[in-house]
PDB file of C-alpha atoms and ligand atoms in Angstrom:
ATOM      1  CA  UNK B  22       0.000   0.000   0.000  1.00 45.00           C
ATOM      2  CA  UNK B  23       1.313   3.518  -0.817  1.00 48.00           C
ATOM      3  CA  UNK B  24       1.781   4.983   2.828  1.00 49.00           C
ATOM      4  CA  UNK B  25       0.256   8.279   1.614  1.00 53.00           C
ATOM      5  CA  UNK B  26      -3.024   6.779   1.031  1.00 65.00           C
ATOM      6  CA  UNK B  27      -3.206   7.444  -2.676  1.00 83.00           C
ATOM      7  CA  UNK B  28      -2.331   5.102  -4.528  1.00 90.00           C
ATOM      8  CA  UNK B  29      -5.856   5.676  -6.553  1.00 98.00           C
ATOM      9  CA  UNK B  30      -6.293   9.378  -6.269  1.00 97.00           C
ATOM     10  CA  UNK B  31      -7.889  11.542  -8.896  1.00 97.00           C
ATOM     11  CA  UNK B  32      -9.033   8.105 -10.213  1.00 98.00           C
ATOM     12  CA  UNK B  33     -13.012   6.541 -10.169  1.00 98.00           C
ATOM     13  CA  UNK B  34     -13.933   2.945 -10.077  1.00 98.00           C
ATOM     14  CA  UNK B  35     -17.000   1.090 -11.161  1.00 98.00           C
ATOM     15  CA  UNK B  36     -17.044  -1.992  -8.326  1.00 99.00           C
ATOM     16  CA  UNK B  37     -20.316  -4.802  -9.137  1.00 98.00           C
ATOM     17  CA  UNK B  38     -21.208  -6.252  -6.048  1.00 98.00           C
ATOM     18  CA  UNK B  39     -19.712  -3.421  -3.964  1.00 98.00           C
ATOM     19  CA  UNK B  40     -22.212  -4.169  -1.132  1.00 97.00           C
ATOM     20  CA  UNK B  41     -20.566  -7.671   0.122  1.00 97.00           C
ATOM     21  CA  UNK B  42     -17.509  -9.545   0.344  1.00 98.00           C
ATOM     22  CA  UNK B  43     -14.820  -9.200  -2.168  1.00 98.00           C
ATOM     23  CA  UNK B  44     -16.694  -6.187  -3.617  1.00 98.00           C
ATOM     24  CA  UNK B  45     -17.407  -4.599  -0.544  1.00 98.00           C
ATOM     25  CA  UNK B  46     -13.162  -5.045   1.042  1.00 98.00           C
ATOM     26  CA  UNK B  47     -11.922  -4.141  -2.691  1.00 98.00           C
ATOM     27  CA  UNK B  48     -14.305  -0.700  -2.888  1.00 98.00           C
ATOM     28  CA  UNK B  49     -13.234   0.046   1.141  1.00 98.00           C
ATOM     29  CA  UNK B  50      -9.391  -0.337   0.258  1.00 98.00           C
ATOM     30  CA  UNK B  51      -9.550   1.486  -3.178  1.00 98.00           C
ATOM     31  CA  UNK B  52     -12.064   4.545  -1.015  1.00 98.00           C
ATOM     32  CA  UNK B  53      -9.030   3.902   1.520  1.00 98.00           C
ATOM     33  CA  UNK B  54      -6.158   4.457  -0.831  1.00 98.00           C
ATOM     34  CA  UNK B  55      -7.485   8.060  -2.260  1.00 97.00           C
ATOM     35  CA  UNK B  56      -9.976   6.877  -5.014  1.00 98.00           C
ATOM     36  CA  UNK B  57     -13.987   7.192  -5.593  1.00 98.00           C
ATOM     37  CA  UNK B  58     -15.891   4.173  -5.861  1.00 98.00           C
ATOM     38  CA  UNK B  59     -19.097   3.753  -8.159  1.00 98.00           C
ATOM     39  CA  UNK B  60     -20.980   0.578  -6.880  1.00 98.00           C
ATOM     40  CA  UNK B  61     -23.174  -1.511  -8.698  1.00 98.00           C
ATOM     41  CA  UNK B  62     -25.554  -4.057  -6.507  1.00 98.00           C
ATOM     42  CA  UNK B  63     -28.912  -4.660  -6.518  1.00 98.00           C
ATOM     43  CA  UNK B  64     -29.518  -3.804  -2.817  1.00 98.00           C
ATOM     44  CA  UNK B  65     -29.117  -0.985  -0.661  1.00 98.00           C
ATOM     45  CA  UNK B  66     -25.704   0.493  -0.105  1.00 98.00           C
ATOM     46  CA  UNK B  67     -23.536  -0.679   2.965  1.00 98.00           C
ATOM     47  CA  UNK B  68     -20.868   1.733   2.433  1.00 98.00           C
ATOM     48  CA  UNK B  69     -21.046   5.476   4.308  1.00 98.00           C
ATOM     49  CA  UNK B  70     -18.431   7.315   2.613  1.00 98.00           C
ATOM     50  CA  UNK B  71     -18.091  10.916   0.894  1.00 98.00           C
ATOM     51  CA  UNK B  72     -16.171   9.199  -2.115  1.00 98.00           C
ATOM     52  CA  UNK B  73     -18.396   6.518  -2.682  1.00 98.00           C
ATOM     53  CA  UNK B  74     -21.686   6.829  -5.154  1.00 98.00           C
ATOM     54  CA  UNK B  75     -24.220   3.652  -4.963  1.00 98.00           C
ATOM     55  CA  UNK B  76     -26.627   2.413  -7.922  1.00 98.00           C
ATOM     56  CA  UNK B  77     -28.920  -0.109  -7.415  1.00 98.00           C
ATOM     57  CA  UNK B  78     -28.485  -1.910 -11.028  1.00 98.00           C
ATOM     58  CA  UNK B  79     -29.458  -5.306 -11.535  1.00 98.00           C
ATOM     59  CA  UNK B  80     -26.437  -6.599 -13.872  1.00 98.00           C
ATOM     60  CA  UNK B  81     -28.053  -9.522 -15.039  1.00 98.00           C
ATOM     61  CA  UNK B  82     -30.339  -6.965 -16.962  1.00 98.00           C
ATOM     62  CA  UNK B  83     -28.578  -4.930 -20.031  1.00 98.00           C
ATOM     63  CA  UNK B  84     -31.722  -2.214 -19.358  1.00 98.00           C
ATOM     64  CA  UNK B  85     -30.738  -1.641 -15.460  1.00 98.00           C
ATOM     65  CA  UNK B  86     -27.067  -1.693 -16.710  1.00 98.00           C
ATOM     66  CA  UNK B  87     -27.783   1.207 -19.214  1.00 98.00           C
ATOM     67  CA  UNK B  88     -29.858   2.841 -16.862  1.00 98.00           C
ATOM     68  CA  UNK B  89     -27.458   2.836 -13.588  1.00 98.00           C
ATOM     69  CA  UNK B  90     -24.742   4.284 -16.379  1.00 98.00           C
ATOM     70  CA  UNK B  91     -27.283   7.129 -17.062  1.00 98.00           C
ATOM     71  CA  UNK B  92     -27.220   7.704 -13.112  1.00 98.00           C
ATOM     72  CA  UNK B  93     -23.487   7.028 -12.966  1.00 98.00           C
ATOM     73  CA  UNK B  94     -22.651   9.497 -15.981  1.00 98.00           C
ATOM     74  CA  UNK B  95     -24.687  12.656 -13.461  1.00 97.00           C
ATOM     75  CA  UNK B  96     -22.159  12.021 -10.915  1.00 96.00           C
ATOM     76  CA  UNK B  97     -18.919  11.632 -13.131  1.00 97.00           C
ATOM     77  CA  UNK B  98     -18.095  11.909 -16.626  1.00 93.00           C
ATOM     78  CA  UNK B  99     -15.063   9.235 -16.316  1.00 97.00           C
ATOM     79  CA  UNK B 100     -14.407   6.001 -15.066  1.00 98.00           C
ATOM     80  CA  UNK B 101     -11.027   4.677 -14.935  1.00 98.00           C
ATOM     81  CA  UNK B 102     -11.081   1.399 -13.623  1.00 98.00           C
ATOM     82  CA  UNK B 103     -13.534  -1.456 -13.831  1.00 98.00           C
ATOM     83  CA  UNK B 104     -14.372  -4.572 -11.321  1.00 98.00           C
ATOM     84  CA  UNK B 105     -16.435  -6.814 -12.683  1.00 98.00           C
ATOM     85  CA  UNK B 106     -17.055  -8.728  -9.299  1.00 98.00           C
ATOM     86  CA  UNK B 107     -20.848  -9.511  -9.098  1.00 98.00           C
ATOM     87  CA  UNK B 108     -22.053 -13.007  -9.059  1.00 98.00           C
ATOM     88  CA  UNK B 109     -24.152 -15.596  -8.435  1.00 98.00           C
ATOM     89  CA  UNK B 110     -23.408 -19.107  -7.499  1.00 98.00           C
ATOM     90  CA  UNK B 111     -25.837 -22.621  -7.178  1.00 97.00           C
ATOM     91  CA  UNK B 112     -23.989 -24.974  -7.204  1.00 97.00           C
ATOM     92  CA  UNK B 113     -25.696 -28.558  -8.382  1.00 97.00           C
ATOM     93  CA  UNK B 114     -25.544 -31.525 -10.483  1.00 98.00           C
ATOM     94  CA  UNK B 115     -26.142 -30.472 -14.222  1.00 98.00           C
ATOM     95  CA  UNK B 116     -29.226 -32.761 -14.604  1.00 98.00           C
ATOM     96  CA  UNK B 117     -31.229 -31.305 -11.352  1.00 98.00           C
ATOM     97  CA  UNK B 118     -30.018 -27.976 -11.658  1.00 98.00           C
ATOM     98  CA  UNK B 119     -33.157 -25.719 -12.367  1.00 98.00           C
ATOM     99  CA  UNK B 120     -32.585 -23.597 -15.304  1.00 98.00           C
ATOM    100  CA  UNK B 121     -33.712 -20.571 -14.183  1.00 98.00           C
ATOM    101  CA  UNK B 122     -30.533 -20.716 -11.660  1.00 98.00           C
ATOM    102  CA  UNK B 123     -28.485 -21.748 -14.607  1.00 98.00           C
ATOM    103  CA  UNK B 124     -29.799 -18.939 -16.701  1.00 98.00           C
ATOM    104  CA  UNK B 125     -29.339 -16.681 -14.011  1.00 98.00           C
ATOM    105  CA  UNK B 126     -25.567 -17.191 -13.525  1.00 98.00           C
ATOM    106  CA  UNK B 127     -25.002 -16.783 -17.033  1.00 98.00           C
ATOM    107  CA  UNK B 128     -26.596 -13.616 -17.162  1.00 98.00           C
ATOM    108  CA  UNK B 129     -25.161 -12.088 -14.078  1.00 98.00           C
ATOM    109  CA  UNK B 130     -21.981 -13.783 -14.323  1.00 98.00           C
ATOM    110  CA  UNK B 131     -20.837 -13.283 -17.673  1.00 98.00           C
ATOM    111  CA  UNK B 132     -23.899 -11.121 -19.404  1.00 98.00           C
ATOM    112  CA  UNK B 133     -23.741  -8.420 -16.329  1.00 98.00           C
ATOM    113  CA  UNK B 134     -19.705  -8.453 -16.833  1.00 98.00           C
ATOM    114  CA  UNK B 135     -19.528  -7.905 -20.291  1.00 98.00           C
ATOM    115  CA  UNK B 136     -22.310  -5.135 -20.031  1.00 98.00           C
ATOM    116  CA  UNK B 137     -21.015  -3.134 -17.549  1.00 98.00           C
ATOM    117  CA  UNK B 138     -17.238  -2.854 -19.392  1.00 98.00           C
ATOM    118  CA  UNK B 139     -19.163  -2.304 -23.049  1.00 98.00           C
ATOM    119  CA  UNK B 140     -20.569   1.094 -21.264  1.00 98.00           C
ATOM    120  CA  UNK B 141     -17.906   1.544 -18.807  1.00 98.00           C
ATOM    121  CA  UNK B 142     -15.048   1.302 -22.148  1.00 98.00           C
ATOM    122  CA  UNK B 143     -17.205   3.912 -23.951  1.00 97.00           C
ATOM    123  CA  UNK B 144     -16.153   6.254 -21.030  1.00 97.00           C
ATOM    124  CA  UNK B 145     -12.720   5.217 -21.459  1.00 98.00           C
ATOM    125  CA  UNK B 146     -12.186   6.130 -24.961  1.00 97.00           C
ATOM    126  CA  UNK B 147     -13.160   9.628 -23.454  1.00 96.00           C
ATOM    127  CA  UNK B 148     -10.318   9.680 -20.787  1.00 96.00           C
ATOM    128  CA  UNK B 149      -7.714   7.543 -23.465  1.00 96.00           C
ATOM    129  CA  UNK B 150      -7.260   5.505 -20.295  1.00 98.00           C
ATOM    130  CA  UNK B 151      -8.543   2.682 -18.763  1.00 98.00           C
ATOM    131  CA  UNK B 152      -8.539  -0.494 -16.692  1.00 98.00           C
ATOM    132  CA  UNK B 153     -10.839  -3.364 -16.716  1.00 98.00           C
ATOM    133  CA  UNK B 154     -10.335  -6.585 -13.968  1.00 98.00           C
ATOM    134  CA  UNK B 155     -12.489  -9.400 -14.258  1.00 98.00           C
ATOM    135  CA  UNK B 156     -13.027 -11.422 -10.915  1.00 98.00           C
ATOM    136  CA  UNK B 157     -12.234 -15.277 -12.227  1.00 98.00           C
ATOM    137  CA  UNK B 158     -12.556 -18.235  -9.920  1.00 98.00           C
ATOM    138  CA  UNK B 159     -10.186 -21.287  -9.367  1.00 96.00           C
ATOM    139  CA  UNK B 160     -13.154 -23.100 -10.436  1.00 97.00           C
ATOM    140  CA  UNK B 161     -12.045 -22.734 -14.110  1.00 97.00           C
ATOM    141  CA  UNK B 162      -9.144 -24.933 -13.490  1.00 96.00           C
ATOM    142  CA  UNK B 163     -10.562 -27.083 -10.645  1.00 95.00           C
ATOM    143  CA  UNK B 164     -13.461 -27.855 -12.375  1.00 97.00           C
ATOM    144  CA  UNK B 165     -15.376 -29.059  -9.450  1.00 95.00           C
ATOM    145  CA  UNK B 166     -18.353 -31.445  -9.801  1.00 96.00           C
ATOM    146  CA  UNK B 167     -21.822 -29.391  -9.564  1.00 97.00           C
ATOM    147  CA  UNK B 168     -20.077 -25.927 -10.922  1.00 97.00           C
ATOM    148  CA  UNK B 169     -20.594 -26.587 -14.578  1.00 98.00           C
ATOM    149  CA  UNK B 170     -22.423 -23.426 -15.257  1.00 98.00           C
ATOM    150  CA  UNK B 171     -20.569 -21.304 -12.793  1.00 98.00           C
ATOM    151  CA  UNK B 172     -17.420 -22.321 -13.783  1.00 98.00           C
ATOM    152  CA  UNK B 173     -17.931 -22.103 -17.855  1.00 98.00           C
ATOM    153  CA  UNK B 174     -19.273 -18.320 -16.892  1.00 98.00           C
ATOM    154  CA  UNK B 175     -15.948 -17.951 -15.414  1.00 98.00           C
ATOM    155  CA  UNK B 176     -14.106 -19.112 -18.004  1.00 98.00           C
ATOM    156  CA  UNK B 177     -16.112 -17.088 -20.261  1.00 98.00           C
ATOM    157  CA  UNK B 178     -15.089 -14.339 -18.471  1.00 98.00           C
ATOM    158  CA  UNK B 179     -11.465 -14.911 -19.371  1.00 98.00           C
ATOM    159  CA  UNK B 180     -12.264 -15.133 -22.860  1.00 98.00           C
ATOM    160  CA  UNK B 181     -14.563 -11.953 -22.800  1.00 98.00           C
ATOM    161  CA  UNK B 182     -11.232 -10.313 -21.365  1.00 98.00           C
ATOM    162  CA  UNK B 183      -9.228 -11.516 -23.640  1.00 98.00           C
ATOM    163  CA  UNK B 184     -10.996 -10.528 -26.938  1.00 98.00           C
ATOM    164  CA  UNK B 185     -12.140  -6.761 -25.258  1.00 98.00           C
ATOM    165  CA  UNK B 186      -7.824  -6.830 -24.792  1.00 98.00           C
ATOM    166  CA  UNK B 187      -7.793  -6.571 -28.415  1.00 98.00           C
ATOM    167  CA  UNK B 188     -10.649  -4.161 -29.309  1.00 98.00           C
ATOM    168  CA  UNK B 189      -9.707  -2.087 -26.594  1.00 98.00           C
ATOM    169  CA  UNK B 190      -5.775  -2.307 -26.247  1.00 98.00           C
ATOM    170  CA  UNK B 191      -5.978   1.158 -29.092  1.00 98.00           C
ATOM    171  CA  UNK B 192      -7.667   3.109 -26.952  1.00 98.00           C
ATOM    172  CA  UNK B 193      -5.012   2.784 -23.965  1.00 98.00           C
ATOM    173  CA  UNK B 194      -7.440   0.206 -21.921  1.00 98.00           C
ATOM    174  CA  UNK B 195      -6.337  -3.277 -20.591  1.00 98.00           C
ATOM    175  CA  UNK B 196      -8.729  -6.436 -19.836  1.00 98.00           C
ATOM    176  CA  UNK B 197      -7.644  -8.783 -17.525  1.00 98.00           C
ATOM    177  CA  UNK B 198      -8.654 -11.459 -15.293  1.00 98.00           C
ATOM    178  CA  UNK B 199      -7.822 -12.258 -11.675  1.00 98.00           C
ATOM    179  CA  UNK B 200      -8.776 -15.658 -10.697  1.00 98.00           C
ATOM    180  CA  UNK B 201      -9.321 -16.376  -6.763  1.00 97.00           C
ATOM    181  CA  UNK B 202      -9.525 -18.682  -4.157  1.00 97.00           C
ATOM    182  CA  UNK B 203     -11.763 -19.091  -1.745  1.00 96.00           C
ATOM    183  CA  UNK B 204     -12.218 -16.566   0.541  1.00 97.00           C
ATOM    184  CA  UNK B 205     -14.665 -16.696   2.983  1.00 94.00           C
ATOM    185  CA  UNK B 206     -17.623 -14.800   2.299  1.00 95.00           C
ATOM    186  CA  UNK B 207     -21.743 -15.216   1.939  1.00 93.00           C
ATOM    187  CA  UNK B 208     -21.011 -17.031  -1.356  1.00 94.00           C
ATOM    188  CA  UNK B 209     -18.331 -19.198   0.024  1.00 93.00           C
ATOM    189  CA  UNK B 210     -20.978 -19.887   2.678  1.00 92.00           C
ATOM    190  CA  UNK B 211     -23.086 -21.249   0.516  1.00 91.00           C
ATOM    191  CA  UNK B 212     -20.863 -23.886   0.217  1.00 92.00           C
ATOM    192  CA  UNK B 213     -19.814 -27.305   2.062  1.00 91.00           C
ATOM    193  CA  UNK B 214     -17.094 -25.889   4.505  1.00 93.00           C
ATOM    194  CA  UNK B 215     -15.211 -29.558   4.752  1.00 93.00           C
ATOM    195  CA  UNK B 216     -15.419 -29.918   0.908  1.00 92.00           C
ATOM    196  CA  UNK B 217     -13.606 -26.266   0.980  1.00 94.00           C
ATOM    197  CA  UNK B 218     -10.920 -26.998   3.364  1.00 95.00           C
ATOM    198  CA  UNK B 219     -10.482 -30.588   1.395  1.00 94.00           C
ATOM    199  CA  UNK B 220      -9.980 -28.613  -1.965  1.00 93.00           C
ATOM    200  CA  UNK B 221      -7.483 -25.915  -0.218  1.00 95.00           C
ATOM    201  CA  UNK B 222      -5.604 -28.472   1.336  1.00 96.00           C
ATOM    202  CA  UNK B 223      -4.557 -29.499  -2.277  1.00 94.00           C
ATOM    203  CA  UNK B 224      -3.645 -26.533  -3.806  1.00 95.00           C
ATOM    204  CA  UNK B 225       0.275 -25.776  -3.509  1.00 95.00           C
ATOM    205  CA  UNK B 226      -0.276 -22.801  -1.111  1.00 96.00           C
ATOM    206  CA  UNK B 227      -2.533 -24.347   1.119  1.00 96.00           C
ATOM    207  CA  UNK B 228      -4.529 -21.682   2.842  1.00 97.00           C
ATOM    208  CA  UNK B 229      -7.690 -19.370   1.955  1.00 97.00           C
ATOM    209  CA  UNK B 230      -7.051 -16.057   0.389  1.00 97.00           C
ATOM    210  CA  UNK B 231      -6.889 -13.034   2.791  1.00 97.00           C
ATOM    211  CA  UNK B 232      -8.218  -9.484   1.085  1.00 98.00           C
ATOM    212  CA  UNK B 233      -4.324  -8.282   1.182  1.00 98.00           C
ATOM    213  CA  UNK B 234      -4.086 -11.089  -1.220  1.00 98.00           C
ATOM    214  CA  UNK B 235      -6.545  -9.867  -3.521  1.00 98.00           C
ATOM    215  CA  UNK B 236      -5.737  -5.873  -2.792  1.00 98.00           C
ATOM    216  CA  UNK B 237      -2.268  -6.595  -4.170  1.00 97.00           C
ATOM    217  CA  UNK B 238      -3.098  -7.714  -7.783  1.00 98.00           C
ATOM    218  CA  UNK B 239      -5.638  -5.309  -8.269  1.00 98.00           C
ATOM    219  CA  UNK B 240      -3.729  -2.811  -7.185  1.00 98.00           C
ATOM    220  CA  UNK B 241      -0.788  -3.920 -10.202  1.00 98.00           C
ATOM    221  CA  UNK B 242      -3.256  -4.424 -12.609  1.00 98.00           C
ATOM    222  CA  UNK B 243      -5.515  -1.033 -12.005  1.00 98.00           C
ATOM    223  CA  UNK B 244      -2.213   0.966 -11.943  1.00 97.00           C
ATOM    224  CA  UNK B 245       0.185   2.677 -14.953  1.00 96.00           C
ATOM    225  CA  UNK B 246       2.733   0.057 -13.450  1.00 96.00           C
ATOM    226  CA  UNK B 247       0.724  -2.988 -15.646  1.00 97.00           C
ATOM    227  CA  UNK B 248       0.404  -0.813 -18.996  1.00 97.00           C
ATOM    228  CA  UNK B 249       1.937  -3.470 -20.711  1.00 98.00           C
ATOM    229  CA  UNK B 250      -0.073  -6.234 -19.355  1.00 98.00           C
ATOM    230  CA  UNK B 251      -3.394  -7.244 -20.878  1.00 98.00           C
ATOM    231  CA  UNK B 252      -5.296 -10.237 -21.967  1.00 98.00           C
ATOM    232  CA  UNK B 253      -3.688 -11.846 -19.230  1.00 98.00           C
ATOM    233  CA  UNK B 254      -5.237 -14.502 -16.369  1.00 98.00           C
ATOM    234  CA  UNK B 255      -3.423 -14.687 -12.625  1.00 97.00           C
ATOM    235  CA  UNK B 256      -4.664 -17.455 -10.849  1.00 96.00           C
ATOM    236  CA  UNK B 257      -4.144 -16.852  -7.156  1.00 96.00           C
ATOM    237  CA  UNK B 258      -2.609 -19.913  -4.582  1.00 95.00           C
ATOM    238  CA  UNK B 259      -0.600 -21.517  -7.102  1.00 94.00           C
ATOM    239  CA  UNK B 260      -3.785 -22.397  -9.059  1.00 93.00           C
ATOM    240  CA  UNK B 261      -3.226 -23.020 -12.806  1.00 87.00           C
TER     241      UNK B 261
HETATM  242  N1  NAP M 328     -15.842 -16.157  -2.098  1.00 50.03           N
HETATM  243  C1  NAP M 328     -15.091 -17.045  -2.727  1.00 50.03           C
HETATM  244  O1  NAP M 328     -14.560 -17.986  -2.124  1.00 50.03           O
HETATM  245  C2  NAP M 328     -14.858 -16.909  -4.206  1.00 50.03           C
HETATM  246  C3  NAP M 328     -13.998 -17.830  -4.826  1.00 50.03           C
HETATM  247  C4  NAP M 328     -13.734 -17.700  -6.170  1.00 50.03           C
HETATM  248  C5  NAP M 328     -14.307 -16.650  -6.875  1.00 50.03           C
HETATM  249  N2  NAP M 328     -15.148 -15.785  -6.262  1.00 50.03           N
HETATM  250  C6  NAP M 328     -15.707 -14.691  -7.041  1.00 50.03           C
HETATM  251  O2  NAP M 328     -15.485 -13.474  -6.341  1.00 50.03           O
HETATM  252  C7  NAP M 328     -16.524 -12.548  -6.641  1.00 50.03           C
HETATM  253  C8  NAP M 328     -17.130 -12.026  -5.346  1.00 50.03           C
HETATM  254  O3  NAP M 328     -17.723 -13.101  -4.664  1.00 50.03           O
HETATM  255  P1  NAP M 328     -18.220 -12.974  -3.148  1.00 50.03           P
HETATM  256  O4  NAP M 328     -17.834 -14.230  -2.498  1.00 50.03           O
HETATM  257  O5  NAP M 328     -17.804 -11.672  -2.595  1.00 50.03           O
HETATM  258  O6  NAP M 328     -19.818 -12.991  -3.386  1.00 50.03           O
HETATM  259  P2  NAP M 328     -21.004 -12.525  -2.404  1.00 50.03           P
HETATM  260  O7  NAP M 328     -20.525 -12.438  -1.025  1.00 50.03           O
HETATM  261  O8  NAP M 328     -22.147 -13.448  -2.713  1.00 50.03           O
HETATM  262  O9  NAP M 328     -21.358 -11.058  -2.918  1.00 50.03           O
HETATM  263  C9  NAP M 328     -21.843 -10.908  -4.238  1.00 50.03           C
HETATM  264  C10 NAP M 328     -22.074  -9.448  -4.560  1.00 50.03           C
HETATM  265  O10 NAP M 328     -22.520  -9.415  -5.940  1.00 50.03           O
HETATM  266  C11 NAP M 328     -23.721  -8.666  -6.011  1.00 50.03           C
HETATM  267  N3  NAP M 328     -24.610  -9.184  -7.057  1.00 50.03           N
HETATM  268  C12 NAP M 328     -25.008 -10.446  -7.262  1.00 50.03           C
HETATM  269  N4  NAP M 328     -25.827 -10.509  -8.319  1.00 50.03           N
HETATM  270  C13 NAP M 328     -25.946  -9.239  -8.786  1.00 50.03           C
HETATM  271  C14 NAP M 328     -26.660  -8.657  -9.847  1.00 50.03           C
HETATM  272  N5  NAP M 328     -27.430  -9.375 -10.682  1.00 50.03           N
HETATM  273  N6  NAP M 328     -26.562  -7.324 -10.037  1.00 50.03           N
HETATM  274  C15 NAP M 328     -25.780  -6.580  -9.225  1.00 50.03           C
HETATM  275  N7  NAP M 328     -25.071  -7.073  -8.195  1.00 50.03           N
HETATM  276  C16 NAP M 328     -25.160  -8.396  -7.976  1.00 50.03           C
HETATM  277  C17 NAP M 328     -24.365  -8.790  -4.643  1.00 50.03           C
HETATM  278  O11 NAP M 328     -25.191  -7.663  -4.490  1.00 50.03           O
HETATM  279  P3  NAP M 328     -26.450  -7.656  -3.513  1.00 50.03           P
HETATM  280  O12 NAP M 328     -25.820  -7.579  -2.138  1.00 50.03           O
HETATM  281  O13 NAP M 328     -27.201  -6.434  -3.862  1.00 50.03           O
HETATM  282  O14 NAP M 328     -27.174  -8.934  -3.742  1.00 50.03           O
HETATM  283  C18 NAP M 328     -23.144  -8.799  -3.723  1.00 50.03           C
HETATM  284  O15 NAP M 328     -22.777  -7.464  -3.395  1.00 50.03           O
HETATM  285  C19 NAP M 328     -17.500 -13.296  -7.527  1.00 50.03           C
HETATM  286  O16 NAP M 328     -17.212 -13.014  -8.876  1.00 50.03           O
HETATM  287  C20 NAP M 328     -17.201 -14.744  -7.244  1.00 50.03           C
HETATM  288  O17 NAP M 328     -17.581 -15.579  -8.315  1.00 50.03           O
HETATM  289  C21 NAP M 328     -15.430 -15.886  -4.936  1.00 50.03           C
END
């Protein structure tokens, strides 16, 4: 951390699911660090802070997207960095998984993501400047048994990053991807804890991810210090 406390001054980011967990310890430590945060959830903001502006926007829906841009746009005319952290996650076997949960991840997961940076990278062009971090999960490589959908989103997302590298990389913006561990949050709650600590047990650092963890790379990647990185995936833990 830069011990002045600005490490993101004079810049705004757009945080999805800024109300819990990752979102909500990644919007605190940018609104920490000198920067404004723009956050995207569909409930009620949790955050009290002079830099930070809340829109309720459903993600999974390109018409709330568009609109909670309209609101955004009144309170800024830039956006600098991008977090494309919201998602959902039911976890089931493929042939008793409803489809309306299945449907629902994809459109959240990797409909809301590439939504929010097609508007948010309009705004970009503007500024000639830009960063754009997609939240992966170690599911992509793991591949665990009942996370088809959730983990195909997730790879999506990669790929999503990766093409957007291209389109984008002229106008000065970078895509990338930061794949986590678990951490323990509502969503990781969700979950089997034994079946958690079993599957972090295995990986070659064997421990959950702490938000310092997390803080780090996204401080790298939103910074002028990764210009020349895009279209790139870093698995946390040793995950590949
Ligand atoms: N936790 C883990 O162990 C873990 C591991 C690997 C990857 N990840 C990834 O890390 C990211 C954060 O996960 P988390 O554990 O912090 O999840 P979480 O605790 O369940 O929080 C999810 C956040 O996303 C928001 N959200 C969900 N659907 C939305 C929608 N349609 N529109 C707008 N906002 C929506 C929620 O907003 P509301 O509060 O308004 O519902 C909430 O703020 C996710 O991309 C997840 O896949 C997490």
């Amino acid at each position: 951390m830069n011990p002045t406390g600005a490490t993101y001054a004079g810049k705004l980011a757009l945080i999805t699911g800024s109300r819990r967990g990752v979102g909500r310890l990644v919007a605190e430590h940018i609104l920490r660090n000198g920067g404004r945060v723009a956050g995207f959830a569909r409930g009620e903001s949790t955050i009290d802070h002079p830099g930070y502006h809340h829109f309720q926007v459903d993600i999974g829906d390109p018409a709330s997207v568009q609109q909670g841009f309209a609101a955004l746009k009144k309170v800024s005319d830039a956006v600098h960095i991008v977090i494309n952290n919201a998602a959902v996650l039911t976890s089931q076997y493929a042939m008793i998984m409803p489809p309306a949960q299945a449907q629902a991840m994809i459109n959240t997961n990797l409909m809301g993501a590439f939504m929010v940076s097609r508007e948010a990278s309009k705004l970009m062009r503007k500024g000639k400047w830009g960063r754009i971090i997609n939240i992966g999960s170690m599911a992509v490589s793991l591949e665990p048994i009942g996370d088809s959908v959730y983990a195909a989103c997730k790879a999506g997302l990669t790929t999503l990053a990766n093409v957007m590298a291209k389109e984008l990389a002229p106008l000065n913006i970078t895509c990338n991807t930061l794949s986590i561990t678990a951490i323990k949050t509502d969503m990781l709650a969700q979950l089997p804890g034994d079946k958690i600590d079993a599957v972090i047990a295995g990986l070659p650092i064997p421990r959950y991810a702490e938000p310092d963890d997390i803080f780090n790379i996204i401080d790298f990647l939103a910074s002028e210090r990764s210009a020349y990185i895009t279209a790139q995936t870093i698995y946390m833990g040793g995950v590949n």
